[in-house]
Amino acid sequence: MVKLNNVVKQYDNFRLECSMEIPTGQVTGLIGRNGAGKSTAFKAILGLIHTDGGTIEIFGKDIAQLTQADKEQIGAVLSDSGFCSYLTIRDFLPVLDTMYKDFSREKFAADCERMGLSIKKKIKEFSTGMKRKLQILAALSHNARLLILDEPTAGLDVVARDEILGLLREYAENGDRSIVISSHISSDLEGICDDVYMIDNGKIVLHEDTDVLLNEYGLLKVTKEQFDKLDRTYLLKTREERFGYSCLTKQRQFYQDNYPSVVIERGSIDEVITMMTQNS
Amino acid sequence: MRRAIKGLLIKEFKLMKINLRFFIIIMIVWGALMASQFGGTFIVGYTAMLFSFLTVTTFSYDEFENGVVYLFTLPVLRKDYIREKYLFGFLISTLPTILASMMLWIADSVWGEAEHPGVYLLSVVVSLPIAYLILALEIPLLVRFGSEKSRLISVSMLGCTSIGYGILYELTGVESTEAVSSIAALGTGVLILLAVAALVVLVMMSYKISCRFMEKKEF
């Protein structure tokens, strides 16, 4: 569905160098710290910035060749922009209705009201969370094959977040659709993504299936003595701690079987990101 | 018409509705004031100028909270955005100008002494090209520099043109009236043709430049 091949974007103090593939029918997460390059990658996919190298394909086409009909198949939420807030949702209904063939005014208006978004109020009167909900509903409203969601759950309370994640899960159940999503709340991604890309300082540092990450990765907490005796073949990253070392491994079972006295925690996106994005 | 352009036009008209009341009050008060000084047909030219500037405000709205970035996540191509701005600019200056001219004719007929209908038509024909010219100059600046900076540039350009004209007059001693009368010697038909051709070329150039600026733009 989406293919980024050696994409390069050079800014004065930042360089994005990234290859990614989002297959059809899959939910892919993009995680990384603030300023790691997530939004730059999203903007590159959406053609909002010009790249300095590499190629980006959506639906098998170079993004420069995308037509209006192709763009209708994309729904996007960006963290730093949205509907013109001087207007109301009711004002936007005919705009979206005109732009998308597969848009239902009645359903969209009903969905908005159900989510507590008044269609008569000016959008500038909405809270950040409400604005985000509106963007997500708009992205879901026209039966897009590809959703590009940059921090869609930012600013949402727990209930709204669950509701939105539920909507996204439901949306992804149709096998022809793909979602690429970034979030700084790792539990959001753990619950919805089939695979995750980890980005740090503009580069992809890890790509893994979420199941593998949660079931096979682990964090070893070892003393200095235990560390000296440890087989380090399967250690991905090591961090010095007060008690000794924290070590990230992709072979949790191996260490559980061979080092029963070592404390081993199950993998989580938070742990992996913390370990992978710091200097060892 | 492409659906994206139509959708964007709907958005502009919805936005315009917000300020319409304020805009109409300003127009009536200021227009009436100026019309009493310069005659009724002034209001026609005044309408054309005022409404052509509405295009500038649509750029400001788009820039607010990065709204323009969101527009490009919709099925809007960069060229669609530019085409829509020109189309909106032409529509929004043309329709009210024609309407103002018709209203003036009706008002003159009812309350005063109406001129020959050709006079009202002429006021439209003279006013609109000036409004189009403003659009042709403004839109590329708005695309390239945004609404804040381009406003400054427009004012600076106006100032530079006046100063340039003053210097030219000092150096050559040619007054505008002499220049105009020498051009007028070409004959009305030729002049109109030349003016229309120049305007069309200018608008097309302006459109091409705007498209190029937009293609290079990053969000």
XYZ file of C-alpha atoms in Angstrom:
499
model
C 0.000 0.000 0.000
C 2.804 2.450 0.953
C 6.492 2.055 0.196
C 9.246 4.439 1.226
C 12.494 3.504 -0.416
C 15.642 5.218 0.927
C 13.778 8.479 1.403
C 16.048 11.355 2.357
C 15.015 14.768 3.611
C 17.733 17.144 4.676
C 17.074 20.137 6.916
C 19.711 22.389 8.473
C 19.891 20.424 11.708
C 18.054 17.246 10.862
C 18.241 14.481 8.281
C 15.544 11.903 7.626
C 16.773 8.665 6.063
C 14.023 6.164 6.005
C 12.724 3.024 4.285
C 9.362 1.596 5.273
C 6.653 -0.591 3.845
C 3.033 -0.643 4.918
C 1.366 -3.721 3.442
C -2.303 -3.916 2.532
C -4.553 -4.912 5.397
C -2.056 -4.045 8.091
C -1.859 -1.483 10.882
C 1.665 -0.155 11.163
C 2.905 1.964 14.028
C 5.630 4.557 13.841
C 7.134 5.338 17.187
C 9.912 7.566 18.360
C 10.693 10.412 20.669
C 9.657 14.002 19.966
C 11.686 15.318 17.031
C 12.687 11.823 15.918
C 11.218 12.360 12.430
C 7.731 10.852 12.664
C 5.888 13.933 11.423
C 8.509 14.516 8.719
C 7.968 10.953 7.499
C 4.185 11.475 7.473
C 4.505 14.766 5.614
C 6.770 13.096 3.071
C 4.204 10.324 2.514
C 1.468 12.937 2.040
C 3.609 14.935 -0.396
C 3.578 17.994 1.851
C 7.357 18.268 1.713
C 9.785 17.591 -1.109
C 12.297 14.860 -0.490
C 15.981 15.059 -1.424
C 16.311 11.416 -2.397
C 14.574 8.069 -2.629
C 11.056 7.240 -3.742
C 7.648 7.120 -2.097
C 4.879 5.015 -3.566
C 1.246 4.846 -2.554
C -1.099 2.340 -4.217
C 1.866 1.391 -6.442
C 2.228 4.922 -7.822
C 4.865 7.543 -7.185
C 3.241 10.148 -4.939
C 3.825 12.857 -7.564
C 1.502 10.910 -9.891
C -1.394 10.611 -7.431
C -4.675 11.846 -8.846
C -7.625 13.371 -7.037
C -9.301 9.945 -7.109
C -6.218 8.388 -5.472
C -6.181 11.076 -2.803
C -9.820 10.315 -2.048
C -8.609 6.916 -0.900
C -6.410 8.507 1.769
C -7.596 9.799 5.124
C -5.146 11.780 7.200
C -4.805 13.311 10.636
C -1.858 15.591 11.232
C -0.784 16.712 14.658
C -0.356 20.383 13.801
C -3.221 21.259 11.479
C -6.937 20.826 11.024
C -10.211 22.255 9.798
C -10.455 26.026 9.540
C -11.655 26.805 13.022
C -13.753 29.828 12.023
C -16.246 27.438 10.466
C -18.656 24.943 11.954
C -18.915 21.235 11.177
C -22.167 22.064 9.413
C -20.216 24.436 7.139
C -17.783 21.652 6.315
C -20.409 19.062 5.425
C -20.931 20.309 1.849
C -17.167 20.733 1.419
C -16.447 17.106 2.275
C -19.550 15.955 0.434
C -18.319 17.644 -2.725
C -14.759 16.401 -2.422
C -15.443 12.761 -1.601
C -17.663 10.473 -3.667
C -18.117 8.096 -0.757
C -19.184 10.547 1.944
C -22.487 10.584 3.753
C -23.465 13.916 5.309
C -26.089 12.351 7.537
C -23.792 9.636 8.878
C -20.921 12.064 9.484
C -23.181 14.562 11.265
C -24.661 11.747 13.375
C -21.170 10.394 14.226
C -20.078 13.886 15.289
C -23.087 14.371 17.538
C -22.569 10.882 19.012
C -18.980 11.841 19.868
C -20.166 15.038 21.557
C -19.213 17.383 18.720
C -21.872 19.961 18.060
C -22.200 20.574 14.345
C -23.445 24.116 14.950
C -20.561 25.327 17.081
C -17.520 27.016 15.595
C -14.563 24.651 15.613
C -12.452 27.215 17.462
C -14.722 26.672 20.460
C -13.757 22.991 20.552
C -11.090 21.666 22.919
C -7.913 20.120 21.477
C -9.340 16.663 22.070
C -12.595 17.533 20.316
C -10.715 18.930 17.325
C -8.723 15.702 17.159
C -11.896 13.599 17.310
C -13.326 15.629 14.459
C -10.246 15.060 12.317
C -10.349 11.337 12.975
C -14.046 11.111 12.150
C -13.401 13.040 8.932
C -10.546 10.699 8.006
C -12.821 7.707 8.608
C -15.821 9.234 6.860
C -15.116 8.514 3.215
C -14.153 4.862 3.129
C -10.441 5.496 2.537
C -8.144 2.568 1.827
C -5.244 4.186 3.635
C -5.259 6.107 6.892
C -2.241 8.200 7.847
C -2.628 9.231 11.462
C -0.031 11.361 13.197
C -0.653 11.311 16.953
C -4.414 10.788 16.576
C -4.952 10.179 20.281
C -2.990 13.193 21.537
C -5.117 15.409 23.766
C -7.865 12.821 24.194
C -9.063 11.621 27.583
C -8.982 7.896 28.355
C -12.600 7.268 27.396
C -12.331 9.138 24.107
C -9.026 7.395 23.360
C -10.579 3.978 23.822
C -13.510 4.996 21.688
C -11.232 6.204 18.888
C -8.991 3.148 19.077
C -12.127 1.007 18.916
C -13.203 2.845 15.766
C -9.763 2.340 14.220
C -9.724 -1.370 15.094
C -13.152 -1.757 13.520
C -12.003 0.163 10.460
C -8.916 -2.018 10.056
C -10.978 -5.221 10.163
C -11.774 -4.769 6.488
C -8.740 -6.501 4.969
C -8.276 -4.019 2.102
C -7.406 -1.120 4.366
C -4.108 -0.073 5.852
C -3.342 2.302 8.678
C -0.076 3.945 9.550
C -0.218 5.550 12.941
C 2.123 7.319 15.305
C 1.567 7.869 18.980
C 3.607 8.703 22.013
C 1.260 6.495 24.064
C 2.766 3.080 23.487
C -0.194 1.160 24.903
C -2.295 2.610 22.068
C 0.053 1.096 19.538
C 0.479 -2.210 21.347
C -3.252 -2.749 21.189
C -3.781 -1.891 17.546
C -0.621 -2.338 15.466
C 0.429 -5.437 13.578
C 3.980 -4.154 13.326
C 5.971 -1.149 14.478
C 8.797 0.922 13.086
C 10.948 2.719 15.594
C 12.503 5.945 14.409
C 15.293 7.834 16.103
C 17.170 10.868 14.885
C 15.651 10.460 11.411
C 16.602 6.804 11.007
C 14.604 3.605 11.408
C 16.325 1.755 14.241
C 13.926 -1.155 14.539
C 11.112 -2.825 12.633
C 9.304 -5.647 14.309
C 5.945 -7.412 14.465
C 4.117 -6.271 17.585
C 3.484 -9.876 18.670
C 7.196 -10.669 18.397
C 8.059 -7.508 20.292
C 5.688 -8.302 23.131
C 6.282 -12.050 23.295
C 9.927 -12.532 22.407
C 11.637 -9.332 23.510
C 12.631 -8.971 27.117
C 14.570 -6.771 29.455
C 17.215 -8.456 31.559
C 18.105 -6.814 34.857
C 21.495 -8.139 35.860
C 24.185 -7.370 38.402
C 27.759 -6.777 37.260
C 28.674 -10.354 38.196
C 25.711 -11.805 36.299
C 26.549 -9.608 33.309
C 30.136 -10.892 33.175
C 28.869 -14.486 32.927
C 26.072 -13.665 30.453
C 26.083 -14.914 26.856
C 25.764 -11.589 25.027
C 25.083 -13.016 21.575
C 21.385 -12.101 21.701
C 21.629 -8.748 23.430
C 20.497 -5.831 21.313
C 21.284 -2.994 23.708
C 22.840 -2.618 27.126
C 22.417 0.203 29.600
C 24.442 0.689 32.742
C 22.326 0.993 35.891
C 22.979 1.491 39.602
C 22.343 -2.178 40.234
C 24.383 -3.334 37.217
C 22.944 -3.477 33.699
C 19.641 -3.495 31.837
C 19.903 -5.520 28.647
C 17.415 -5.701 25.796
C 17.098 -9.035 24.055
C 14.990 -10.510 21.293
C 15.506 -14.006 22.779
C 13.795 -13.758 26.132
C 13.096 -17.483 26.221
C 16.804 -18.318 25.755
C 17.763 -16.303 28.818
C 14.798 -17.582 30.838
C 15.896 -21.161 30.115
C 19.618 -20.656 30.655
C 19.744 -18.007 33.368
C 16.851 -18.761 35.747
C 18.269 -16.480 38.457
C 18.232 -13.393 36.216
C 15.273 -11.010 36.479
C 13.657 -10.798 33.049
C 10.771 -8.482 32.226
C 8.491 -8.966 29.238
C 9.053 -6.666 26.286
C 7.012 -3.520 25.908
C 7.190 -0.764 23.358
C 8.161 1.706 26.066
C 11.118 -0.380 27.206
C 12.250 -1.108 23.667
C 12.049 2.532 22.621
C 13.920 3.679 25.713
C 16.685 1.165 25.127
C 16.910 1.530 21.352
C 16.973 5.290 21.272
C 19.697 5.950 23.767
C 23.420 5.627 23.480
C 24.617 2.435 25.111
C -15.589 21.770 -12.592
C -13.252 19.555 -10.571
C -14.749 18.456 -7.281
C -11.763 19.708 -5.283
C -12.124 23.203 -6.721
C -15.855 23.195 -6.095
C -15.289 22.053 -2.505
C -12.731 24.785 -1.899
C -15.070 27.386 -3.387
C -17.804 26.287 -0.979
C -15.340 26.733 1.881
C -14.447 30.265 0.722
C -18.071 31.315 0.478
C -18.798 29.860 3.897
C -15.875 31.857 5.286
C -17.019 34.962 3.474
C -20.381 34.696 5.148
C -18.709 35.279 8.527
C -17.586 38.792 7.666
C -20.306 39.637 5.204
C -22.362 41.832 7.514
C -19.342 43.829 8.643
C -18.097 44.037 5.089
C -21.399 45.317 3.703
C -21.686 48.000 6.412
C -18.167 49.237 5.659
C -18.935 49.174 1.966
C -22.158 51.137 2.274
C -20.820 53.793 4.638
C -17.492 54.314 2.908
C -19.008 53.884 -0.562
C -21.741 56.457 0.116
C -19.142 58.878 1.433
C -16.919 58.499 -1.595
C -19.820 58.420 -4.071
C -20.963 61.826 -2.798
C -17.475 63.138 -3.622
C -16.719 61.383 -6.893
C -20.118 60.510 -8.364
C -22.218 57.349 -8.424
C -20.135 55.303 -10.865
C -17.282 55.482 -8.363
C -19.149 52.937 -6.291
C -18.804 50.384 -9.111
C -15.008 50.667 -9.239
C -14.890 50.756 -5.480
C -16.866 47.490 -5.265
C -14.534 45.776 -7.725
C -11.399 46.766 -5.747
C -12.858 45.964 -2.365
C -14.123 42.532 -3.333
C -10.899 41.603 -5.132
C -9.128 42.110 -1.801
C -11.362 39.439 -0.269
C -9.119 36.863 -1.925
C -6.321 38.063 0.350
C -8.418 37.312 3.399
C -9.062 33.753 2.213
C -5.292 33.165 2.253
C -5.155 34.498 5.825
C -7.908 32.080 6.876
C -6.079 29.190 5.218
C -2.859 30.068 7.022
C -4.577 30.245 10.414
C -3.592 27.222 12.529
C -1.960 25.591 9.492
C -5.350 25.039 7.882
C -3.801 24.973 4.432
C -1.827 21.837 5.346
C -5.067 20.126 6.249
C -6.563 21.120 2.889
C -3.767 19.250 1.132
C -4.584 16.071 3.048
C -8.008 16.242 1.355
C -8.258 15.301 -2.326
C -6.861 18.694 -3.303
C -3.905 18.904 -5.673
C -1.619 21.922 -5.475
C -2.811 23.099 -8.903
C -6.454 22.814 -7.787
C -5.746 25.142 -4.895
C -4.233 27.793 -7.180
C -6.970 27.468 -9.798
C -9.609 27.847 -7.133
C -8.008 31.022 -5.763
C -8.035 32.671 -9.207
C -11.559 31.478 -9.906
C -12.765 32.741 -6.532
C -10.964 36.050 -7.067
C -12.588 36.573 -10.454
C -16.027 35.503 -9.268
C -15.940 37.585 -6.137
C -14.861 40.735 -7.938
C -17.048 40.284 -11.021
C -20.450 39.395 -9.603
C -20.716 42.150 -6.956
C -19.384 44.723 -9.436
C -22.092 43.890 -11.963
C -24.637 43.885 -9.158
C -23.424 47.271 -7.869
C -23.673 48.748 -11.354
C -27.221 47.419 -11.801
C -28.272 48.695 -8.385
C -26.822 52.102 -9.162
C -28.719 52.236 -12.431
C -31.940 51.280 -10.655
C -31.294 53.799 -7.846
C -30.559 56.566 -10.361
C -33.668 55.686 -12.341
C -35.891 55.739 -9.254
C -34.447 58.616 -7.229
C -32.394 60.624 -9.657
C -31.609 61.007 -13.303
C -30.310 57.830 -14.818
C -27.457 58.074 -17.300
C -27.394 56.125 -20.553
C -27.150 52.367 -19.656
C -23.813 52.307 -21.528
C -22.296 54.487 -18.811
C -23.054 51.869 -16.166
C -21.764 49.116 -18.396
C -18.617 51.126 -19.073
C -18.003 51.547 -15.361
C -18.020 47.746 -15.040
C -15.799 47.265 -18.092
C -13.255 49.757 -16.732
C -13.335 48.587 -13.113
C -13.037 44.852 -13.586
C -9.697 44.781 -15.427
C -8.204 46.820 -12.590
C -9.563 44.331 -10.066
C -8.200 41.443 -12.171
C -4.850 43.207 -12.340
C -4.753 43.469 -8.556
C -5.526 39.744 -8.319
C -2.855 38.867 -10.875
C -0.273 40.762 -8.833
C -1.469 39.700 -5.399
C -2.006 35.947 -5.757
C 1.606 34.948 -6.623
C 2.821 37.092 -3.713
C 0.309 35.497 -1.365
C 1.328 32.002 -2.441
C 5.034 32.726 -2.141
C 5.175 34.913 0.949
C 1.908 34.362 2.813
C -0.702 36.987 3.634
C 1.296 38.996 6.185
C 4.474 39.472 4.186
C 2.707 39.922 0.862
C 0.656 42.779 2.309
C 3.891 44.558 3.175
C 5.336 43.791 -0.239
C 2.215 45.133 -1.982
C 2.386 48.393 -0.071
C 6.118 48.645 -0.786
C 5.500 47.971 -4.467
C 2.875 50.687 -4.581
C 5.288 53.091 -2.902
C 8.140 52.146 -5.239
C 5.906 52.595 -8.300
C 4.936 56.100 -7.152
C 8.546 57.019 -6.412
C 9.660 55.477 -9.711
C 7.033 57.473 -11.551
C 8.165 60.636 -9.774
C 11.808 60.029 -10.707
C 10.849 59.253 -14.311
C 8.854 62.455 -14.476
C 11.773 64.457 -13.026
C 14.241 62.944 -15.491
C 12.154 62.983 -18.681
C 9.652 65.683 -17.906
C 6.923 63.512 -19.483
C 3.637 63.848 -17.699
C 1.204 60.979 -17.478
C -1.396 62.920 -19.413
C 1.032 63.313 -22.341
C 1.836 59.613 -22.252
C -1.831 58.762 -22.097
C -2.710 61.031 -24.978
C 0.027 59.528 -27.149
C -1.305 56.047 -26.393
C -4.868 57.234 -26.974
C -3.856 58.222 -30.499
C -3.805 54.510 -31.359
C -7.606 54.439 -31.479
C -10.212 52.980 -29.132
C -10.579 49.559 -30.800
C -6.855 48.875 -30.912
C -6.480 50.115 -27.355
C -9.200 47.834 -26.004
C -7.732 44.870 -27.860
C -4.251 45.661 -26.549
C -5.530 46.087 -22.999
C -7.487 42.838 -23.063
C -4.536 40.969 -24.579
C -2.143 42.442 -22.011
C -4.493 41.513 -19.193
C -4.935 37.939 -20.427
C -1.165 37.505 -20.789
C -0.578 38.989 -17.358
C -3.167 36.769 -15.689
C -1.773 33.677 -17.408
C 1.760 34.591 -16.358
C 0.536 35.235 -12.841
C -1.170 31.809 -12.774
C 1.959 30.033 -14.029
C 4.126 31.802 -11.449
C 1.668 30.962 -8.654
C 1.644 27.288 -9.721
C 5.441 27.233 -9.714
C 5.585 28.816 -6.251
C 3.026 26.333 -4.990
C 4.858 23.328 -6.436
C 8.011 24.377 -4.595
C 6.239 25.095 -1.342
C 6.769 22.878 1.704
C 4.345 22.552 4.579
